[in-house]
GROMACS .gro file of C-alpha atoms in nm:
model
  488
    1UNK     CA    1  10.534   1.930  12.850
    2UNK     CA    2  10.320   2.246  12.854
    3UNK     CA    3  10.417   2.337  12.496
    4UNK     CA    4  10.334   1.988  12.371
    5UNK     CA    5  10.002   1.970  12.556
    6UNK     CA    6   9.900   2.315  12.435
    7UNK     CA    7   9.952   2.211  12.071
    8UNK     CA    8   9.720   1.913  12.124
    9UNK     CA    9   9.438   2.164  12.146
   10UNK     CA   10   9.474   2.207  11.770
   11UNK     CA   11   9.510   2.582  11.817
   12UNK     CA   12   9.893   2.592  11.798
   13UNK     CA   13   9.910   2.742  12.151
   14UNK     CA   14  10.237   2.563  12.227
   15UNK     CA   15  10.404   2.755  11.947
   16UNK     CA   16  10.225   3.072  12.058
   17UNK     CA   17  10.366   3.022  12.410
   18UNK     CA   18  10.712   2.995  12.259
   19UNK     CA   19  10.643   3.284  12.018
   20UNK     CA   20  10.710   3.054  11.723
   21UNK     CA   21  10.460   3.228  11.498
   22UNK     CA   22  10.532   3.035  11.183
   23UNK     CA   23  10.458   2.705  11.359
   24UNK     CA   24  10.144   2.857  11.513
   25UNK     CA   25  10.019   2.972  11.171
   26UNK     CA   26  10.080   2.625  11.028
   27UNK     CA   27   9.877   2.473  11.314
   28UNK     CA   28   9.597   2.723  11.255
   29UNK     CA   29   9.593   2.649  10.884
   30UNK     CA   30   9.571   2.274  10.945
   31UNK     CA   31   9.282   2.320  11.191
   32UNK     CA   32   9.098   2.555  10.954
   33UNK     CA   33   9.141   2.301  10.672
   34UNK     CA   34   8.995   2.030  10.898
   35UNK     CA   35   8.697   2.250  10.986
   36UNK     CA   36   8.631   2.331  10.622
   37UNK     CA   37   8.634   1.959  10.544
   38UNK     CA   38   8.417   1.858  10.840
   39UNK     CA   39   8.157   2.135  10.842
   40UNK     CA   40   7.871   2.132  10.795
   41UNK     CA   41   7.844   1.789  10.952
   42UNK     CA   42   7.741   1.511  10.713
   43UNK     CA   43   7.609   1.167  10.810
   44UNK     CA   44   7.918   1.004  10.659
   45UNK     CA   45   8.149   1.212  10.885
   46UNK     CA   46   8.502   1.320  10.802
   47UNK     CA   47   8.697   1.084  10.575
   48UNK     CA   48   8.925   0.855  10.775
   49UNK     CA   49   9.228   0.961  10.576
   50UNK     CA   50   9.174   1.325  10.675
   51UNK     CA   51   9.148   1.238  11.045
   52UNK     CA   52   9.457   1.020  11.034
   53UNK     CA   53   9.652   1.293  10.858
   54UNK     CA   54   9.535   1.560  11.102
   55UNK     CA   55   9.619   1.339  11.404
   56UNK     CA   56   9.965   1.274  11.269
   57UNK     CA   57  10.010   1.646  11.210
   58UNK     CA   58   9.912   1.727  11.573
   59UNK     CA   59  10.160   1.472  11.707
   60UNK     CA   60  10.435   1.622  11.492
   61UNK     CA   61  10.337   1.974  11.606
   62UNK     CA   62  10.344   1.864  11.972
   63UNK     CA   63  10.683   1.700  11.927
   64UNK     CA   64  10.815   2.012  11.754
   65UNK     CA   65  10.684   2.240  12.032
   66UNK     CA   66  10.830   2.016  12.303
   67UNK     CA   67  11.165   2.007  12.122
   68UNK     CA   68  11.176   2.383  12.084
   69UNK     CA   69  11.067   2.444  12.446
   70UNK     CA   70  11.380   2.270  12.579
   71UNK     CA   71  11.599   2.537  12.418
   72UNK     CA   72  11.377   2.845  12.443
   73UNK     CA   73  11.329   3.022  12.778
   74UNK     CA   74  10.974   3.085  12.893
   75UNK     CA   75  10.843   3.440  12.863
   76UNK     CA   76  10.854   3.642  13.182
   77UNK     CA   77  10.472   3.623  13.227
   78UNK     CA   78  10.481   3.247  13.191
   79UNK     CA   79  10.783   3.211  13.424
   80UNK     CA   80  10.596   3.403  13.696
   81UNK     CA   81  10.304   3.161  13.665
   82UNK     CA   82  10.499   2.841  13.596
   83UNK     CA   83  10.272   2.640  13.823
   84UNK     CA   84   9.966   2.728  13.614
   85UNK     CA   85  10.108   2.651  13.270
   86UNK     CA   86  10.062   2.273  13.274
   87UNK     CA   87   9.713   2.279  13.433
   88UNK     CA   88   9.599   2.538  13.178
   89UNK     CA   89   9.737   2.320  12.898
   90UNK     CA   90   9.544   2.023  13.032
   91UNK     CA   91   9.224   2.229  13.053
   92UNK     CA   92   9.267   2.345  12.695
   93UNK     CA   93   9.264   1.980  12.585
   94UNK     CA   94   8.888   2.006  12.642
   95UNK     CA   95   8.867   2.211  12.323
   96UNK     CA   96   8.936   1.928  12.077
   97UNK     CA   97   8.752   1.676  12.297
   98UNK     CA   98   8.446   1.901  12.323
   99UNK     CA   99   8.465   1.972  11.953
  100UNK     CA  100   8.467   1.602  11.879
  101UNK     CA  101   8.157   1.548  12.094
  102UNK     CA  102   7.984   1.848  11.934
  103UNK     CA  103   8.071   1.724  11.588
  104UNK     CA  104   7.940   1.375  11.676
  105UNK     CA  105   7.610   1.527  11.787
  106UNK     CA  106   7.588   1.733  11.467
  107UNK     CA  107   7.668   1.425  11.262
  108UNK     CA  108   7.396   1.225  11.441
  109UNK     CA  109   7.147   1.503  11.370
  110UNK     CA  110   7.252   1.503  11.006
  111UNK     CA  111   7.187   1.129  10.995
  112UNK     CA  112   6.845   1.179  11.152
  113UNK     CA  113   6.764   1.452  10.902
  114UNK     CA  114   6.871   1.236  10.610
  115UNK     CA  115   6.645   0.955  10.735
  116UNK     CA  116   6.358   1.200  10.777
  117UNK     CA  117   6.418   1.321  10.422
  118UNK     CA  118   6.402   0.959  10.300
  119UNK     CA  119   6.075   0.916  10.489
  120UNK     CA  120   5.934   1.237  10.341
  121UNK     CA  121   6.038   1.124   9.992
  122UNK     CA  122   5.855   0.792  10.038
  123UNK     CA  123   5.550   0.982  10.166
  124UNK     CA  124   5.549   1.198   9.853
  125UNK     CA  125   5.560   0.889   9.630
  126UNK     CA  126   5.257   0.745   9.806
  127UNK     CA  127   5.067   1.073   9.785
  128UNK     CA  128   5.147   1.118   9.416
  129UNK     CA  129   5.026   0.765   9.339
  130UNK     CA  130   4.690   0.802   9.511
  131UNK     CA  131   4.389   0.798   9.279
  132UNK     CA  132   4.575   0.617   8.999
  133UNK     CA  133   4.537   0.259   8.885
  134UNK     CA  134   4.754   0.043   9.109
  135UNK     CA  135   4.902  -0.152   8.818
  136UNK     CA  136   5.021   0.171   8.655
  137UNK     CA  137   5.199   0.297   8.969
  138UNK     CA  138   5.290  -0.031   9.135
  139UNK     CA  139   5.664   0.029   9.092
  140UNK     CA  140   5.627   0.369   9.261
  141UNK     CA  141   5.442   0.217   9.554
  142UNK     CA  142   5.707  -0.053   9.588
  143UNK     CA  143   5.984   0.208   9.594
  144UNK     CA  144   5.809   0.380   9.885
  145UNK     CA  145   5.755   0.045  10.058
  146UNK     CA  146   6.126  -0.040  10.028
  147UNK     CA  147   6.211   0.289  10.197
  148UNK     CA  148   5.968   0.221  10.483
  149UNK     CA  149   6.108  -0.130  10.530
  150UNK     CA  150   6.466   0.002  10.538
  151UNK     CA  151   6.383   0.276  10.788
  152UNK     CA  152   6.178   0.046  11.009
  153UNK     CA  153   6.436  -0.231  11.031
  154UNK     CA  154   6.782  -0.085  10.971
  155UNK     CA  155   6.707   0.243  11.152
  156UNK     CA  156   6.434   0.139  11.391
  157UNK     CA  157   6.563   0.362  11.672
  158UNK     CA  158   6.574   0.679  11.461
  159UNK     CA  159   6.299   0.939  11.466
  160UNK     CA  160   6.208   0.840  11.112
  161UNK     CA  161   6.209   0.468  11.196
  162UNK     CA  162   5.967   0.519  11.483
  163UNK     CA  163   5.719   0.681  11.240
  164UNK     CA  164   5.716   0.386  10.999
  165UNK     CA  165   5.422   0.194  11.154
  166UNK     CA  166   5.197   0.498  11.113
  167UNK     CA  167   5.324   0.548  10.758
  168UNK     CA  168   5.245   0.186  10.673
  169UNK     CA  169   4.888   0.234  10.790
  170UNK     CA  170   4.864   0.540  10.565
  171UNK     CA  171   5.018   0.333  10.285
  172UNK     CA  172   4.754   0.063  10.332
  173UNK     CA  173   4.476   0.321  10.321
  174UNK     CA  174   4.612   0.480  10.002
  175UNK     CA  175   4.658   0.151   9.817
  176UNK     CA  176   4.320   0.010   9.924
  177UNK     CA  177   4.128   0.324   9.819
  178UNK     CA  178   3.960   0.148   9.518
  179UNK     CA  179   3.804  -0.102   9.757
  180UNK     CA  180   3.666   0.175   9.974
  181UNK     CA  181   3.507   0.320   9.660
  182UNK     CA  182   3.361  -0.024   9.575
  183UNK     CA  183   3.564  -0.037   9.254
  184UNK     CA  184   3.627  -0.406   9.305
  185UNK     CA  185   3.804  -0.481   8.977
  186UNK     CA  186   4.059  -0.205   9.038
  187UNK     CA  187   4.088  -0.321   9.398
  188UNK     CA  188   4.196  -0.676   9.312
  189UNK     CA  189   4.563  -0.608   9.221
  190UNK     CA  190   4.594  -0.351   9.501
  191UNK     CA  191   4.456  -0.584   9.768
  192UNK     CA  192   4.661  -0.876   9.633
  193UNK     CA  193   4.968  -0.660   9.688
  194UNK     CA  194   4.859  -0.560  10.039
  195UNK     CA  195   4.787  -0.921  10.135
  196UNK     CA  196   5.145  -1.012  10.040
  197UNK     CA  197   5.304  -0.736  10.252
  198UNK     CA  198   5.414  -0.978  10.529
  199UNK     CA  199   5.636  -1.147  10.271
  200UNK     CA  200   5.840  -0.829  10.222
  201UNK     CA  201   5.783  -0.613  10.531
  202UNK     CA  202   5.864  -0.697  10.892
  203UNK     CA  203   5.545  -0.821  11.062
  204UNK     CA  204   5.628  -0.619  11.373
  205UNK     CA  205   5.608  -0.303  11.164
  206UNK     CA  206   5.278  -0.408  11.005
  207UNK     CA  207   5.106  -0.484  11.333
  208UNK     CA  208   4.731  -0.527  11.281
  209UNK     CA  209   4.769  -0.484  10.903
  210UNK     CA  210   4.867  -0.853  10.876
  211UNK     CA  211   4.565  -1.036  10.734
  212UNK     CA  212   4.356  -0.719  10.708
  213UNK     CA  213   4.331  -0.748  10.328
  214UNK     CA  214   4.196  -1.106  10.328
  215UNK     CA  215   3.823  -1.040  10.344
  216UNK     CA  216   3.828  -0.732  10.116
  217UNK     CA  217   4.026  -0.933   9.859
  218UNK     CA  218   3.780  -1.223   9.876
  219UNK     CA  219   3.491  -0.980   9.826
  220UNK     CA  220   3.665  -0.806   9.536
  221UNK     CA  221   3.747  -1.135   9.361
  222UNK     CA  222   3.382  -1.235   9.394
  223UNK     CA  223   3.229  -0.905   9.286
  224UNK     CA  224   3.464  -0.845   8.993
  225UNK     CA  225   3.455  -1.208   8.876
  226UNK     CA  226   3.077  -1.244   8.881
  227UNK     CA  227   3.005  -0.900   8.737
  228UNK     CA  228   3.245  -0.929   8.443
  229UNK     CA  229   3.156  -1.287   8.348
  230UNK     CA  230   3.033  -1.245   7.990
  231UNK     CA  231   3.186  -0.900   7.940
  232UNK     CA  232   3.388  -0.856   7.623
  233UNK     CA  233   3.759  -0.905   7.686
  234UNK     CA  234   3.703  -0.999   8.053
  235UNK     CA  235   3.608  -1.366   8.014
  236UNK     CA  236   3.943  -1.513   8.115
  237UNK     CA  237   4.010  -1.250   8.382
  238UNK     CA  238   3.673  -1.318   8.544
  239UNK     CA  239   3.755  -1.689   8.554
  240UNK     CA  240   4.097  -1.618   8.706
  241UNK     CA  241   3.941  -1.406   8.982
  242UNK     CA  242   3.682  -1.668   9.071
  243UNK     CA  243   3.937  -1.951   9.066
  244UNK     CA  244   4.168  -1.746   9.288
  245UNK     CA  245   3.881  -1.701   9.535
  246UNK     CA  246   3.802  -2.074   9.531
  247UNK     CA  247   4.169  -2.170   9.577
  248UNK     CA  248   4.262  -1.910   9.838
  249UNK     CA  249   3.946  -1.884  10.048
  250UNK     CA  250   3.746  -2.201   9.973
  251UNK     CA  251   3.545  -2.169  10.296
  252UNK     CA  252   3.466  -1.802  10.247
  253UNK     CA  253   3.096  -1.713  10.216
  254UNK     CA  254   3.188  -1.540   9.891
  255UNK     CA  255   3.315  -1.870   9.747
  256UNK     CA  256   2.982  -2.035   9.832
  257UNK     CA  257   2.790  -1.761   9.649
  258UNK     CA  258   2.966  -1.797   9.313
  259UNK     CA  259   2.745  -2.067   9.161
  260UNK     CA  260   2.404  -1.918   9.256
  261UNK     CA  261   2.516  -1.572   9.149
  262UNK     CA  262   2.637  -1.693   8.809
  263UNK     CA  263   2.315  -1.891   8.765
  264UNK     CA  264   2.111  -1.576   8.823
  265UNK     CA  265   2.327  -1.400   8.565
  266UNK     CA  266   2.248  -1.680   8.321
  267UNK     CA  267   1.875  -1.638   8.385
  268UNK     CA  268   1.904  -1.265   8.320
  269UNK     CA  269   2.079  -1.326   7.987
  270UNK     CA  270   1.826  -1.594   7.895
  271UNK     CA  271   1.533  -1.362   7.964
  272UNK     CA  272   1.685  -1.095   7.739
  273UNK     CA  273   1.694  -1.329   7.437
  274UNK     CA  274   1.364  -1.194   7.307
  275UNK     CA  275   1.479  -0.831   7.308
  276UNK     CA  276   1.825  -0.865   7.151
  277UNK     CA  277   1.880  -1.232   7.065
  278UNK     CA  278   2.204  -1.193   6.867
  279UNK     CA  279   2.369  -0.977   7.133
  280UNK     CA  280   2.249  -1.218   7.399
  281UNK     CA  281   2.392  -1.517   7.215
  282UNK     CA  282   2.728  -1.340   7.195
  283UNK     CA  283   2.719  -1.251   7.564
  284UNK     CA  284   2.626  -1.608   7.653
  285UNK     CA  285   2.927  -1.740   7.463
  286UNK     CA  286   3.155  -1.509   7.657
  287UNK     CA  287   2.980  -1.611   7.979
  288UNK     CA  288   3.034  -1.977   7.885
  289UNK     CA  289   3.407  -1.910   7.841
  290UNK     CA  290   3.425  -1.796   8.203
  291UNK     CA  291   3.217  -2.088   8.333
  292UNK     CA  292   3.435  -2.339   8.145
  293UNK     CA  293   3.738  -2.211   8.336
  294UNK     CA  294   3.582  -2.304   8.670
  295UNK     CA  295   3.602  -2.651   8.835
  296UNK     CA  296   3.372  -2.887   8.645
  297UNK     CA  297   3.281  -3.080   8.960
  298UNK     CA  298   3.101  -2.775   9.097
  299UNK     CA  299   3.006  -2.586   8.783
  300UNK     CA  300   2.943  -2.871   8.534
  301UNK     CA  301   2.560  -2.839   8.548
  302UNK     CA  302   2.583  -2.462   8.507
  303UNK     CA  303   2.804  -2.514   8.201
  304UNK     CA  304   2.546  -2.746   8.042
  305UNK     CA  305   2.263  -2.504   8.117
  306UNK     CA  306   2.469  -2.227   7.959
  307UNK     CA  307   2.521  -2.433   7.644
  308UNK     CA  308   2.145  -2.491   7.616
  309UNK     CA  309   2.087  -2.118   7.657
  310UNK     CA  310   2.341  -2.048   7.382
  311UNK     CA  311   2.156  -2.290   7.155
  312UNK     CA  312   1.828  -2.108   7.216
  313UNK     CA  313   2.002  -1.778   7.155
  314UNK     CA  314   2.155  -1.892   6.826
  315UNK     CA  315   1.815  -2.004   6.693
  316UNK     CA  316   1.648  -1.683   6.807
  317UNK     CA  317   1.928  -1.481   6.646
  318UNK     CA  318   1.873  -1.648   6.308
  319UNK     CA  319   1.497  -1.585   6.328
  320UNK     CA  320   1.560  -1.224   6.427
  321UNK     CA  321   1.778  -1.169   6.118
  322UNK     CA  322   1.507  -1.320   5.899
  323UNK     CA  323   1.231  -1.105   6.050
  324UNK     CA  324   1.444  -0.793   6.001
  325UNK     CA  325   1.494  -0.884   5.633
  326UNK     CA  326   1.865  -0.940   5.694
  327UNK     CA  327   1.854  -1.245   5.471
  328UNK     CA  328   2.227  -1.298   5.412
  329UNK     CA  329   2.289  -1.294   5.788
  330UNK     CA  330   1.992  -1.525   5.843
  331UNK     CA  331   2.134  -1.781   5.595
  332UNK     CA  332   2.470  -1.780   5.772
  333UNK     CA  333   2.321  -1.798   6.122
  334UNK     CA  334   2.078  -2.080   6.044
  335UNK     CA  335   2.331  -2.286   5.849
  336UNK     CA  336   2.569  -2.256   6.142
  337UNK     CA  337   2.287  -2.368   6.374
  338UNK     CA  338   2.217  -2.675   6.162
  339UNK     CA  339   2.585  -2.774   6.169
  340UNK     CA  340   2.626  -2.709   6.540
  341UNK     CA  341   2.305  -2.874   6.660
  342UNK     CA  342   2.209  -3.151   6.414
  343UNK     CA  343   1.991  -3.327   6.674
  344UNK     CA  344   1.806  -3.018   6.796
  345UNK     CA  345   1.424  -3.014   6.761
  346UNK     CA  346   1.461  -2.670   6.598
  347UNK     CA  347   1.705  -2.792   6.333
  348UNK     CA  348   1.440  -2.872   6.067
  349UNK     CA  349   1.291  -2.525   6.095
  350UNK     CA  350   1.640  -2.367   6.102
  351UNK     CA  351   1.718  -2.551   5.775
  352UNK     CA  352   1.395  -2.418   5.619
  353UNK     CA  353   1.458  -2.064   5.736
  354UNK     CA  354   1.804  -2.075   5.577
  355UNK     CA  355   1.649  -2.192   5.247
  356UNK     CA  356   1.378  -1.927   5.254
  357UNK     CA  357   1.633  -1.657   5.341
  358UNK     CA  358   1.854  -1.759   5.050
  359UNK     CA  359   1.556  -1.732   4.813
  360UNK     CA  360   1.451  -1.402   4.970
  361UNK     CA  361   1.799  -1.258   4.911
  362UNK     CA  362   1.711  -1.280   4.538
  363UNK     CA  363   1.334  -1.232   4.570
  364UNK     CA  364   1.243  -1.039   4.891
  365UNK     CA  365   0.878  -1.149   4.871
  366UNK     CA  366   0.992  -1.497   4.974
  367UNK     CA  367   1.077  -1.355   5.316
  368UNK     CA  368   0.729  -1.228   5.391
  369UNK     CA  369   0.675  -1.492   5.659
  370UNK     CA  370   0.891  -1.722   5.865
  371UNK     CA  371   0.872  -2.075   5.727
  372UNK     CA  372   0.776  -2.356   5.958
  373UNK     CA  373   0.959  -2.686   5.987
  374UNK     CA  374   0.715  -2.843   5.738
  375UNK     CA  375   0.854  -3.040   5.443
  376UNK     CA  376   0.673  -3.239   5.178
  377UNK     CA  377   0.525  -3.555   5.333
  378UNK     CA  378   0.434  -3.715   4.998
  379UNK     CA  379   0.088  -3.561   4.973
  380UNK     CA  380  -0.003  -3.277   4.739
  381UNK     CA  381   0.034  -3.194   4.373
  382UNK     CA  382   0.304  -3.357   4.167
  383UNK     CA  383   0.575  -3.141   4.014
  384UNK     CA  384   0.835  -3.306   3.795
  385UNK     CA  385   1.157  -3.104   3.777
  386UNK     CA  386   1.401  -3.167   3.488
  387UNK     CA  387   1.750  -3.041   3.412
  388UNK     CA  388   1.807  -2.942   3.049
  389UNK     CA  389   2.130  -2.759   3.105
  390UNK     CA  390   2.504  -2.805   3.151
  391UNK     CA  391   2.621  -2.876   3.501
  392UNK     CA  392   2.449  -2.972   3.821
  393UNK     CA  393   2.153  -2.756   3.931
  394UNK     CA  394   1.997  -2.697   4.270
  395UNK     CA  395   1.635  -2.586   4.317
  396UNK     CA  396   1.525  -2.419   4.640
  397UNK     CA  397   1.157  -2.363   4.715
  398UNK     CA  398   0.948  -2.216   4.997
  399UNK     CA  399   0.576  -2.178   5.048
  400UNK     CA  400   0.340  -2.404   5.243
  401UNK     CA  401   0.643  -2.635   5.262
  402UNK     CA  402   1.013  -2.561   5.216
  403UNK     CA  403   1.301  -2.762   5.082
  404UNK     CA  404   1.571  -2.807   4.821
  405UNK     CA  405   1.656  -3.066   4.559
  406UNK     CA  406   1.966  -3.123   4.347
  407UNK     CA  407   1.960  -3.253   3.990
  408UNK     CA  408   2.274  -3.400   3.835
  409UNK     CA  409   2.426  -3.257   3.517
  410UNK     CA  410   2.258  -3.335   3.187
  411UNK     CA  411   2.497  -3.517   2.956
  412UNK     CA  412   2.499  -3.350   2.616
  413UNK     CA  413   2.275  -3.058   2.721
  414UNK     CA  414   2.382  -2.710   2.619
  415UNK     CA  415   2.283  -2.347   2.654
  416UNK     CA  416   2.013  -2.189   2.439
  417UNK     CA  417   2.006  -1.849   2.267
  418UNK     CA  418   1.820  -1.587   2.464
  419UNK     CA  419   1.626  -1.488   2.150
  420UNK     CA  420   1.511  -1.778   1.933
  421UNK     CA  421   1.481  -1.718   1.558
  422UNK     CA  422   1.134  -1.745   1.407
  423UNK     CA  423   1.060  -2.106   1.328
  424UNK     CA  424   1.367  -2.218   1.513
  425UNK     CA  425   1.365  -2.580   1.622
  426UNK     CA  426   1.639  -2.558   1.884
  427UNK     CA  427   1.403  -2.494   2.177
  428UNK     CA  428   1.467  -2.564   2.550
  429UNK     CA  429   1.327  -2.882   2.697
  430UNK     CA  430   1.207  -3.003   2.355
  431UNK     CA  431   1.394  -3.331   2.356
  432UNK     CA  432   1.266  -3.666   2.481
  433UNK     CA  433   1.184  -3.633   2.851
  434UNK     CA  434   1.373  -3.949   2.929
  435UNK     CA  435   1.701  -3.780   2.838
  436UNK     CA  436   1.683  -3.526   3.123
  437UNK     CA  437   1.775  -3.591   3.486
  438UNK     CA  438   1.452  -3.562   3.690
  439UNK     CA  439   1.324  -3.526   4.045
  440UNK     CA  440   0.960  -3.540   4.157
  441UNK     CA  441   0.815  -3.308   4.422
  442UNK     CA  442   0.474  -3.330   4.592
  443UNK     CA  443   0.370  -2.981   4.693
  444UNK     CA  444   0.058  -2.883   4.890
  445UNK     CA  445  -0.142  -2.613   4.708
  446UNK     CA  446  -0.030  -2.255   4.761
  447UNK     CA  447   0.209  -1.989   4.640
  448UNK     CA  448   0.574  -2.091   4.610
  449UNK     CA  449   0.896  -1.903   4.553
  450UNK     CA  450   1.174  -2.087   4.372
  451UNK     CA  451   1.546  -2.024   4.328
  452UNK     CA  452   1.750  -2.202   4.064
  453UNK     CA  453   2.122  -2.223   4.146
  454UNK     CA  454   2.362  -2.352   3.887
  455UNK     CA  455   2.741  -2.343   3.911
  456UNK     CA  456   2.939  -2.218   3.615
  457UNK     CA  457   3.093  -2.462   3.367
  458UNK     CA  458   3.354  -2.435   3.096
  459UNK     CA  459   3.086  -2.313   2.853
  460UNK     CA  460   2.843  -2.125   3.083
  461UNK     CA  461   2.841  -1.883   3.372
  462UNK     CA  462   2.689  -1.943   3.714
  463UNK     CA  463   2.313  -1.890   3.734
  464UNK     CA  464   2.092  -1.771   4.021
  465UNK     CA  465   1.735  -1.720   3.903
  466UNK     CA  466   1.430  -1.663   4.124
  467UNK     CA  467   1.071  -1.733   4.018
  468UNK     CA  468   0.723  -1.758   4.165
  469UNK     CA  469   0.439  -2.004   4.096
  470UNK     CA  470   0.101  -2.101   4.238
  471UNK     CA  471   0.023  -2.468   4.290
  472UNK     CA  472  -0.347  -2.553   4.259
  473UNK     CA  473  -0.536  -2.866   4.351
  474UNK     CA  474  -0.619  -3.111   4.074
  475UNK     CA  475  -0.318  -3.035   3.860
  476UNK     CA  476   0.022  -3.183   3.799
  477UNK     CA  477   0.317  -2.969   3.700
  478UNK     CA  478   0.645  -2.986   3.515
  479UNK     CA  479   0.939  -2.753   3.572
  480UNK     CA  480   1.223  -2.771   3.323
  481UNK     CA  481   1.543  -2.583   3.410
  482UNK     CA  482   1.775  -2.461   3.133
  483UNK     CA  483   2.030  -2.190   3.059
  484UNK     CA  484   2.014  -1.912   2.795
  485UNK     CA  485   2.290  -1.691   2.665
  486UNK     CA  486   2.325  -1.393   2.435
  487UNK     CA  487   2.632  -1.544   2.272
  488UNK     CA  488   2.575  -1.837   2.039
   0.00000   0.00000   0.00000
């Protein structure tokens, strides 16, 4: 019994008692192998297979020692103290038992340390992500958050788990930093994430963080949405922010301020039309894109006011191009205005400005002043315009009045040589007047600039020819349009 119990200590003492040194060495080797496998203690502990094998080995060693002890006499020192042998063997059983408890404590500490390392790793991720755009490091933040959630729920009783609530408050502060800096547009995705934390993190761990992001998010949606309405590339995003505010916090004071704030923005844009009308018109269109994304029941009047402001801006833009002698741009802007706003009171003048700008592109003097909306009212001096040339011809004019007429093609008319031979009879506009298509203008006296525009035909090239004439009272005028060429 003593030999068997002594071998249970794992130290091979049963074989030592019997002086069976080979068996003792084998026991020592097995125990050393176990220690090398088990130490240092790891959270996973010793593999089950190793423990089962070692336990089986101890039982075999005990059985071997007990078997040998029945045939081997005790040493003289042990015989003299026979009564103490069994008690000492029982006491020595405390060695493996104490070792098991010590190993369990070391293993628990290893587990705690591993959890603390996981906590420290999550802390580093949060610290490294601070100061960066949330959208660019969102995955990093979420990795840290997953670690906090795991520690706080699966290992709530550990030293690391008990620190999670404080870490979550630090996490909230790090993620919400853009809001603290009043960078509301950067704060929106960060605060949206923080507001959704109760969906992924235990509410008991969050404590007073639940709902803390609501008001900051409402403010950030409002500030970012209203400030970026009309900004290039932000039109749709601004609308999304404002709609999110209206849908999520409809009773928030920030939701009630959207319409008056946007209206003041519209007034600011409208007032700046005189300084930079083309830029303002562009900004107003972007602003209108945002407004159109909002509920029409609340923002319908603002949308209509914005459209009227755009119309004013488009007209002012065309005039600005004309005044700056940017005649090609003025033609395009005013023609677009005429098409977009056919019923506008400014449309007649816009049409005249486009005509004058087209003439001025060929003859800059025609752009000396901005034409009014005036057109011929039937009073003034008569000018009969004829077409003695192939193809349809258009005549643009500007002066005291502005306008354009179109004459149909002249059947049988041809081009004329640029240099007529002496005594030549083939002169322009020398045929019977009744053979030429005609239009009659009545022009108030004054200086006029004209532009003849004729498309090319199979036998002639396109023509754009500018001219200038003075119309005086008491006279009637004829204006015959023809085409010359160097090749006859």
